[in-house]
Amino acid sequence: MAKVWQTALVSLTICLSSLLCLVEATQDKFIVEGKVYCDTCRVEFETKLSEPIKGAFVNLECRNRTDGKSISHTQDVVTDETGVYKIEVEGDHEEEICEVSLIKSPRDDCNDPTELWRKSRVVLTSSDGVNGPHRFANNLGFMKRELLPECTQVLTEMGYYELEEEVGHSITP
Ligand SMILES: *[C@@H]1O[C@H](CO)[C@@H](O)[C@H](O)[C@H]1NC(C)=O
């Protein structure tokens, strides 16, 4: 019994002398969360017409920051009925570039890969000052093959066409 207490006391002393002890203990494992949408207006950002996709496949890959070579990737993970996925990752990846990628869409009418909405970078290290194991990735999405008729209305409300026009004017005076 005395031995057990002694061990506990030593551990406690080590932990108190270094606050990192706690952080390291809880963060050698991360849970990456994000959401996959069907981009029903083919604009590569979220609108109120975007639909969460259930059954989409994503995975997470970490690459060497210097030479870009793949170091590890997880198995494919599937989104639930709200389009949300969770990927568990072991270890600290401070020296690596980690990204969640869209792999496959279950919808034949919405499987067009997007350029902007295809990958999302996540920082997986306990030294970034974020507490806890959860890390949130930006939304990802596939484009619908044919955009919904309501898109014109919704994009007008969002000021999308005005913006497009403004950009157009500044480019061609
Ligand atoms: C990353 O690549 C560089 C250059 O090839 C190499 O020196 C380094 O050991 C690699 N790091 C890891 C973690 O593989």
PDB file of C-alpha atoms and ligand atoms in Angstrom:
ATOM      1  CA  MET A   1       0.000   0.000   0.000  1.00  0.00           C
ATOM      2  CA  ALA A   2       2.782   2.379   0.942  1.00  0.00           C
ATOM      3  CA  LYS A   3       4.374   1.656  -2.382  1.00  0.00           C
ATOM      4  CA  VAL A   4       1.205   2.630  -4.261  1.00  0.00           C
ATOM      5  CA  TRP A   5       0.954   5.908  -2.406  1.00  0.00           C
ATOM      6  CA  GLN A   6       4.572   6.603  -3.076  1.00  0.00           C
ATOM      7  CA  THR A   7       4.075   6.045  -6.809  1.00  0.00           C
ATOM      8  CA  ALA A   8       1.005   8.266  -6.818  1.00  0.00           C
ATOM      9  CA  LEU A   9       2.830  10.987  -4.980  1.00  0.00           C
ATOM     10  CA  VAL A  10       5.738  10.890  -7.389  1.00  0.00           C
ATOM     11  CA  SER A  11       3.375  11.132 -10.371  1.00  0.00           C
ATOM     12  CA  LEU A  12       1.558  14.036  -8.777  1.00  0.00           C
ATOM     13  CA  THR A  13       4.798  15.844  -8.129  1.00  0.00           C
ATOM     14  CA  ILE A  14       5.853  15.397 -11.725  1.00  0.00           C
ATOM     15  CA  CYS A  15       2.492  16.683 -12.929  1.00  0.00           C
ATOM     16  CA  LEU A  16       2.555  19.726 -10.671  1.00  0.00           C
ATOM     17  CA  SER A  17       6.047  20.646 -11.744  1.00  0.00           C
ATOM     18  CA  SER A  18       4.916  20.624 -15.342  1.00  0.00           C
ATOM     19  CA  LEU A  19       1.471  21.784 -16.417  1.00  0.00           C
ATOM     20  CA  LEU A  20       2.100  20.065 -19.732  1.00  0.00           C
ATOM     21  CA  CYS A  21       1.538  16.777 -17.976  1.00  0.00           C
ATOM     22  CA  LEU A  22      -2.218  17.296 -17.985  1.00  0.00           C
ATOM     23  CA  VAL A  23      -2.348  18.546 -21.540  1.00  0.00           C
ATOM     24  CA  GLU A  24      -0.278  15.695 -22.861  1.00  0.00           C
ATOM     25  CA  ALA A  25      -2.290  13.135 -20.982  1.00  0.00           C
ATOM     26  CA  THR A  26      -5.563  14.232 -22.583  1.00  0.00           C
ATOM     27  CA  GLN A  27      -4.382  15.124 -26.061  1.00  0.00           C
ATOM     28  CA  ASP A  28      -2.478  12.289 -27.622  1.00  0.00           C
ATOM     29  CA  LYS A  29      -5.763  11.487 -29.300  1.00  0.00           C
ATOM     30  CA  PHE A  30      -7.928  13.800 -31.386  1.00  0.00           C
ATOM     31  CA  ILE A  31     -11.470  13.663 -32.651  1.00  0.00           C
ATOM     32  CA  VAL A  32     -11.913  15.525 -35.905  1.00  0.00           C
ATOM     33  CA  GLU A  33     -15.479  16.561 -36.678  1.00  0.00           C
ATOM     34  CA  GLY A  34     -17.027  18.113 -39.735  1.00  0.00           C
ATOM     35  CA  LYS A  35     -20.007  18.108 -42.038  1.00  0.00           C
ATOM     36  CA  VAL A  36     -20.565  17.155 -45.671  1.00  0.00           C
ATOM     37  CA  TYR A  37     -23.082  19.022 -47.823  1.00  0.00           C
ATOM     38  CA  CYS A  38     -24.633  18.753 -51.201  1.00  0.00           C
ATOM     39  CA  ASP A  39     -23.997  22.112 -52.834  1.00  0.00           C
ATOM     40  CA  THR A  40     -27.340  22.382 -54.598  1.00  0.00           C
ATOM     41  CA  CYS A  41     -26.520  25.767 -56.154  1.00  0.00           C
ATOM     42  CA  ARG A  42     -23.031  24.882 -57.442  1.00  0.00           C
ATOM     43  CA  VAL A  43     -21.417  27.900 -55.784  1.00  0.00           C
ATOM     44  CA  GLU A  44     -18.974  26.062 -53.474  1.00  0.00           C
ATOM     45  CA  PHE A  45     -20.220  27.696 -50.288  1.00  0.00           C
ATOM     46  CA  GLU A  46     -23.093  27.019 -47.937  1.00  0.00           C
ATOM     47  CA  THR A  47     -26.530  28.429 -48.702  1.00  0.00           C
ATOM     48  CA  LYS A  48     -29.826  27.686 -47.000  1.00  0.00           C
ATOM     49  CA  LEU A  49     -30.526  25.234 -49.818  1.00  0.00           C
ATOM     50  CA  SER A  50     -27.417  23.153 -49.092  1.00  0.00           C
ATOM     51  CA  GLU A  51     -28.354  19.635 -48.012  1.00  0.00           C
ATOM     52  CA  PRO A  52     -26.386  17.491 -45.556  1.00  0.00           C
ATOM     53  CA  ILE A  53     -25.282  14.217 -47.162  1.00  0.00           C
ATOM     54  CA  LYS A  54     -25.684  10.973 -45.274  1.00  0.00           C
ATOM     55  CA  GLY A  55     -23.353   8.124 -46.170  1.00  0.00           C
ATOM     56  CA  ALA A  56     -20.543  10.212 -47.684  1.00  0.00           C
ATOM     57  CA  PHE A  57     -17.002   8.855 -47.277  1.00  0.00           C
ATOM     58  CA  VAL A  58     -14.178  11.011 -45.977  1.00  0.00           C
ATOM     59  CA  ASN A  59     -10.721  10.329 -44.648  1.00  0.00           C
ATOM     60  CA  LEU A  60      -7.895  12.189 -43.010  1.00  0.00           C
ATOM     61  CA  GLU A  61      -4.365  12.228 -44.326  1.00  0.00           C
ATOM     62  CA  CYS A  62      -1.257  13.715 -42.759  1.00  0.00           C
ATOM     63  CA  ARG A  63       1.696  14.646 -44.925  1.00  0.00           C
ATOM     64  CA  ASN A  64       5.271  15.652 -44.263  1.00  0.00           C
ATOM     65  CA  ARG A  65       5.427  19.444 -44.103  1.00  0.00           C
ATOM     66  CA  THR A  66       8.772  19.499 -45.916  1.00  0.00           C
ATOM     67  CA  ASP A  67       8.509  17.034 -48.770  1.00  0.00           C
ATOM     68  CA  GLY A  68       4.711  16.584 -48.909  1.00  0.00           C
ATOM     69  CA  LYS A  69       4.944  12.804 -48.691  1.00  0.00           C
ATOM     70  CA  SER A  70       2.086  10.953 -47.048  1.00  0.00           C
ATOM     71  CA  ILE A  71       2.874   9.840 -43.515  1.00  0.00           C
ATOM     72  CA  SER A  72      -0.436   8.366 -42.426  1.00  0.00           C
ATOM     73  CA  HIS A  73      -4.072   8.248 -43.318  1.00  0.00           C
ATOM     74  CA  THR A  74      -7.130   6.959 -41.550  1.00  0.00           C
ATOM     75  CA  GLN A  75      -9.670   4.511 -42.868  1.00  0.00           C
ATOM     76  CA  ASP A  76     -12.659   5.996 -44.644  1.00  0.00           C
ATOM     77  CA  VAL A  77     -15.345   7.259 -42.286  1.00  0.00           C
ATOM     78  CA  VAL A  78     -19.026   7.643 -43.174  1.00  0.00           C
ATOM     79  CA  THR A  79     -21.279  10.616 -42.398  1.00  0.00           C
ATOM     80  CA  ASP A  80     -24.453  10.167 -40.334  1.00  0.00           C
ATOM     81  CA  GLU A  81     -27.965  11.371 -41.221  1.00  0.00           C
ATOM     82  CA  THR A  82     -27.053  14.965 -40.358  1.00  0.00           C
ATOM     83  CA  GLY A  83     -24.006  14.837 -42.659  1.00  0.00           C
ATOM     84  CA  VAL A  84     -21.632  14.799 -39.693  1.00  0.00           C
ATOM     85  CA  TYR A  85     -18.525  12.627 -39.453  1.00  0.00           C
ATOM     86  CA  LYS A  86     -16.086  11.999 -36.614  1.00  0.00           C
ATOM     87  CA  ILE A  87     -12.574  10.723 -37.195  1.00  0.00           C
ATOM     88  CA  GLU A  88     -10.370   9.528 -34.356  1.00  0.00           C
ATOM     89  CA  VAL A  89      -6.665  10.186 -34.755  1.00  0.00           C
ATOM     90  CA  GLU A  90      -3.843   9.020 -32.546  1.00  0.00           C
ATOM     91  CA  GLY A  91      -0.786  11.038 -31.669  1.00  0.00           C
ATOM     92  CA  ASP A  92       0.483  14.559 -32.124  1.00  0.00           C
ATOM     93  CA  HIS A  93       0.867  15.804 -35.702  1.00  0.00           C
ATOM     94  CA  GLU A  94       2.425  19.204 -35.131  1.00  0.00           C
ATOM     95  CA  GLU A  95       5.088  18.736 -37.790  1.00  0.00           C
ATOM     96  CA  GLU A  96       2.615  17.523 -40.384  1.00  0.00           C
ATOM     97  CA  ILE A  97      -0.044  18.928 -42.656  1.00  0.00           C
ATOM     98  CA  CYS A  98      -3.308  17.107 -41.996  1.00  0.00           C
ATOM     99  CA  GLU A  99      -6.370  17.377 -44.199  1.00  0.00           C
ATOM    100  CA  VAL A 100      -9.804  15.808 -44.331  1.00  0.00           C
ATOM    101  CA  SER A 101     -10.751  14.857 -47.896  1.00  0.00           C
ATOM    102  CA  LEU A 102     -13.995  13.889 -49.548  1.00  0.00           C
ATOM    103  CA  ILE A 103     -13.718  10.401 -50.985  1.00  0.00           C
ATOM    104  CA  LYS A 104     -17.136   9.402 -52.243  1.00  0.00           C
ATOM    105  CA  SER A 105     -20.724  10.592 -52.410  1.00  0.00           C
ATOM    106  CA  PRO A 106     -23.646   8.163 -52.108  1.00  0.00           C
ATOM    107  CA  ARG A 107     -25.831  10.412 -54.275  1.00  0.00           C
ATOM    108  CA  ASP A 108     -25.750  10.008 -58.048  1.00  0.00           C
ATOM    109  CA  ASP A 109     -27.309  13.437 -58.473  1.00  0.00           C
ATOM    110  CA  CYS A 110     -24.748  15.084 -56.203  1.00  0.00           C
ATOM    111  CA  ASN A 111     -21.241  13.726 -56.687  1.00  0.00           C
ATOM    112  CA  ASP A 112     -19.463  16.420 -58.618  1.00  0.00           C
ATOM    113  CA  PRO A 113     -16.204  17.132 -56.794  1.00  0.00           C
ATOM    114  CA  THR A 114     -15.648  20.784 -55.959  1.00  0.00           C
ATOM    115  CA  GLU A 115     -12.350  22.593 -55.944  1.00  0.00           C
ATOM    116  CA  LEU A 116     -12.833  24.685 -52.799  1.00  0.00           C
ATOM    117  CA  TRP A 117     -15.052  22.324 -50.861  1.00  0.00           C
ATOM    118  CA  ARG A 118     -13.067  19.127 -51.346  1.00  0.00           C
ATOM    119  CA  LYS A 119     -10.492  19.369 -48.571  1.00  0.00           C
ATOM    120  CA  SER A 120     -10.172  20.973 -45.192  1.00  0.00           C
ATOM    121  CA  ARG A 121      -7.020  21.472 -43.199  1.00  0.00           C
ATOM    122  CA  VAL A 122      -6.992  20.623 -39.470  1.00  0.00           C
ATOM    123  CA  VAL A 123      -4.336  21.313 -36.878  1.00  0.00           C
ATOM    124  CA  LEU A 124      -3.680  18.239 -34.738  1.00  0.00           C
ATOM    125  CA  THR A 125      -1.376  19.202 -31.931  1.00  0.00           C
ATOM    126  CA  SER A 126      -1.806  19.986 -28.273  1.00  0.00           C
ATOM    127  CA  SER A 127       0.626  22.884 -28.618  1.00  0.00           C
ATOM    128  CA  ASP A 128      -1.830  25.069 -30.523  1.00  0.00           C
ATOM    129  CA  GLY A 129      -3.501  26.272 -27.333  1.00  0.00           C
ATOM    130  CA  VAL A 130      -6.844  24.602 -28.050  1.00  0.00           C
ATOM    131  CA  ASN A 131      -8.099  22.532 -25.124  1.00  0.00           C
ATOM    132  CA  GLY A 132      -9.631  19.108 -25.411  1.00  0.00           C
ATOM    133  CA  PRO A 133      -9.470  16.456 -28.109  1.00  0.00           C
ATOM    134  CA  HIS A 134     -12.086  17.957 -30.465  1.00  0.00           C
ATOM    135  CA  ARG A 135     -11.011  19.669 -33.641  1.00  0.00           C
ATOM    136  CA  PHE A 136     -13.490  21.037 -36.148  1.00  0.00           C
ATOM    137  CA  ALA A 137     -12.878  20.925 -39.860  1.00  0.00           C
ATOM    138  CA  ASN A 138     -14.516  23.314 -42.306  1.00  0.00           C
ATOM    139  CA  ASN A 139     -17.553  22.012 -44.146  1.00  0.00           C
ATOM    140  CA  LEU A 140     -17.003  19.980 -47.270  1.00  0.00           C
ATOM    141  CA  GLY A 141     -19.319  19.459 -50.205  1.00  0.00           C
ATOM    142  CA  PHE A 142     -20.114  17.847 -53.513  1.00  0.00           C
ATOM    143  CA  MET A 143     -21.876  19.867 -56.202  1.00  0.00           C
ATOM    144  CA  LYS A 144     -25.290  18.838 -57.390  1.00  0.00           C
ATOM    145  CA  ARG A 145     -25.268  17.941 -61.084  1.00  0.00           C
ATOM    146  CA  GLU A 146     -28.161  20.310 -61.794  1.00  0.00           C
ATOM    147  CA  LEU A 147     -28.789  23.285 -59.588  1.00  0.00           C
ATOM    148  CA  LEU A 148     -32.161  23.781 -57.936  1.00  0.00           C
ATOM    149  CA  PRO A 149     -34.530  26.315 -59.521  1.00  0.00           C
ATOM    150  CA  GLU A 150     -34.805  28.150 -56.165  1.00  0.00           C
ATOM    151  CA  CYS A 151     -31.099  28.999 -56.291  1.00  0.00           C
ATOM    152  CA  THR A 152     -31.638  32.188 -58.290  1.00  0.00           C
ATOM    153  CA  GLN A 153     -33.916  33.523 -55.573  1.00  0.00           C
ATOM    154  CA  VAL A 154     -31.682  32.492 -52.679  1.00  0.00           C
ATOM    155  CA  LEU A 155     -28.494  33.761 -54.289  1.00  0.00           C
ATOM    156  CA  THR A 156     -30.183  37.067 -55.080  1.00  0.00           C
ATOM    157  CA  GLU A 157     -31.129  37.421 -51.397  1.00  0.00           C
ATOM    158  CA  MET A 158     -27.514  36.715 -50.465  1.00  0.00           C
ATOM    159  CA  GLY A 159     -26.311  39.488 -52.779  1.00  0.00           C
ATOM    160  CA  TYR A 160     -24.381  36.996 -54.858  1.00  0.00           C
ATOM    161  CA  TYR A 161     -25.208  38.502 -58.267  1.00  0.00           C
ATOM    162  CA  GLU A 162     -24.514  42.062 -57.125  1.00  0.00           C
ATOM    163  CA  LEU A 163     -21.110  40.930 -55.939  1.00  0.00           C
ATOM    164  CA  GLU A 164     -20.475  39.209 -59.222  1.00  0.00           C
ATOM    165  CA  GLU A 165     -21.476  42.368 -61.041  1.00  0.00           C
ATOM    166  CA  GLU A 166     -19.253  44.515 -58.862  1.00  0.00           C
ATOM    167  CA  VAL A 167     -16.295  42.294 -59.536  1.00  0.00           C
ATOM    168  CA  GLY A 168     -17.176  42.347 -63.226  1.00  0.00           C
ATOM    169  CA  HIS A 169     -17.284  46.147 -63.268  1.00  0.00           C
ATOM    170  CA  SER A 170     -13.989  46.579 -61.560  1.00  0.00           C
ATOM    171  CA  ILE A 171     -12.326  44.196 -63.995  1.00  0.00           C
ATOM    172  CA  THR A 172     -13.845  45.765 -67.140  1.00  0.00           C
ATOM    173  CA  PRO A 173     -14.380  49.462 -66.457  1.00  0.00           C
TER     174      PRO A 173
HETATM  175  C1  LIG B   1      10.017  14.922 -43.723  1.00  0.00           C
HETATM  176  O1  LIG B   1      10.807  15.056 -44.861  1.00  0.00           O
HETATM  177  C2  LIG B   1      12.112  15.502 -44.634  1.00  0.00           C
HETATM  178  C3  LIG B   1      12.784  15.721 -45.974  1.00  0.00           C
HETATM  179  O2  LIG B   1      12.601  14.625 -46.831  1.00  0.00           O
HETATM  180  C4  LIG B   1      12.837  14.480 -43.739  1.00  0.00           C
HETATM  181  O3  LIG B   1      14.152  14.931 -43.462  1.00  0.00           O
HETATM  182  C5  LIG B   1      12.068  14.310 -42.441  1.00  0.00           C
HETATM  183  O4  LIG B   1      12.660  13.304 -41.644  1.00  0.00           O
HETATM  184  C6  LIG B   1      10.611  13.928 -42.732  1.00  0.00           C
HETATM  185  N1  LIG B   1       9.862  13.926 -41.478  1.00  0.00           N
HETATM  186  C7  LIG B   1       9.068  12.919 -41.125  1.00  0.00           C
HETATM  187  C8  LIG B   1       8.337  13.081 -39.828  1.00  0.00           C
HETATM  188  O5  LIG B   1       8.918  11.911 -41.800  1.00  0.00           O
END
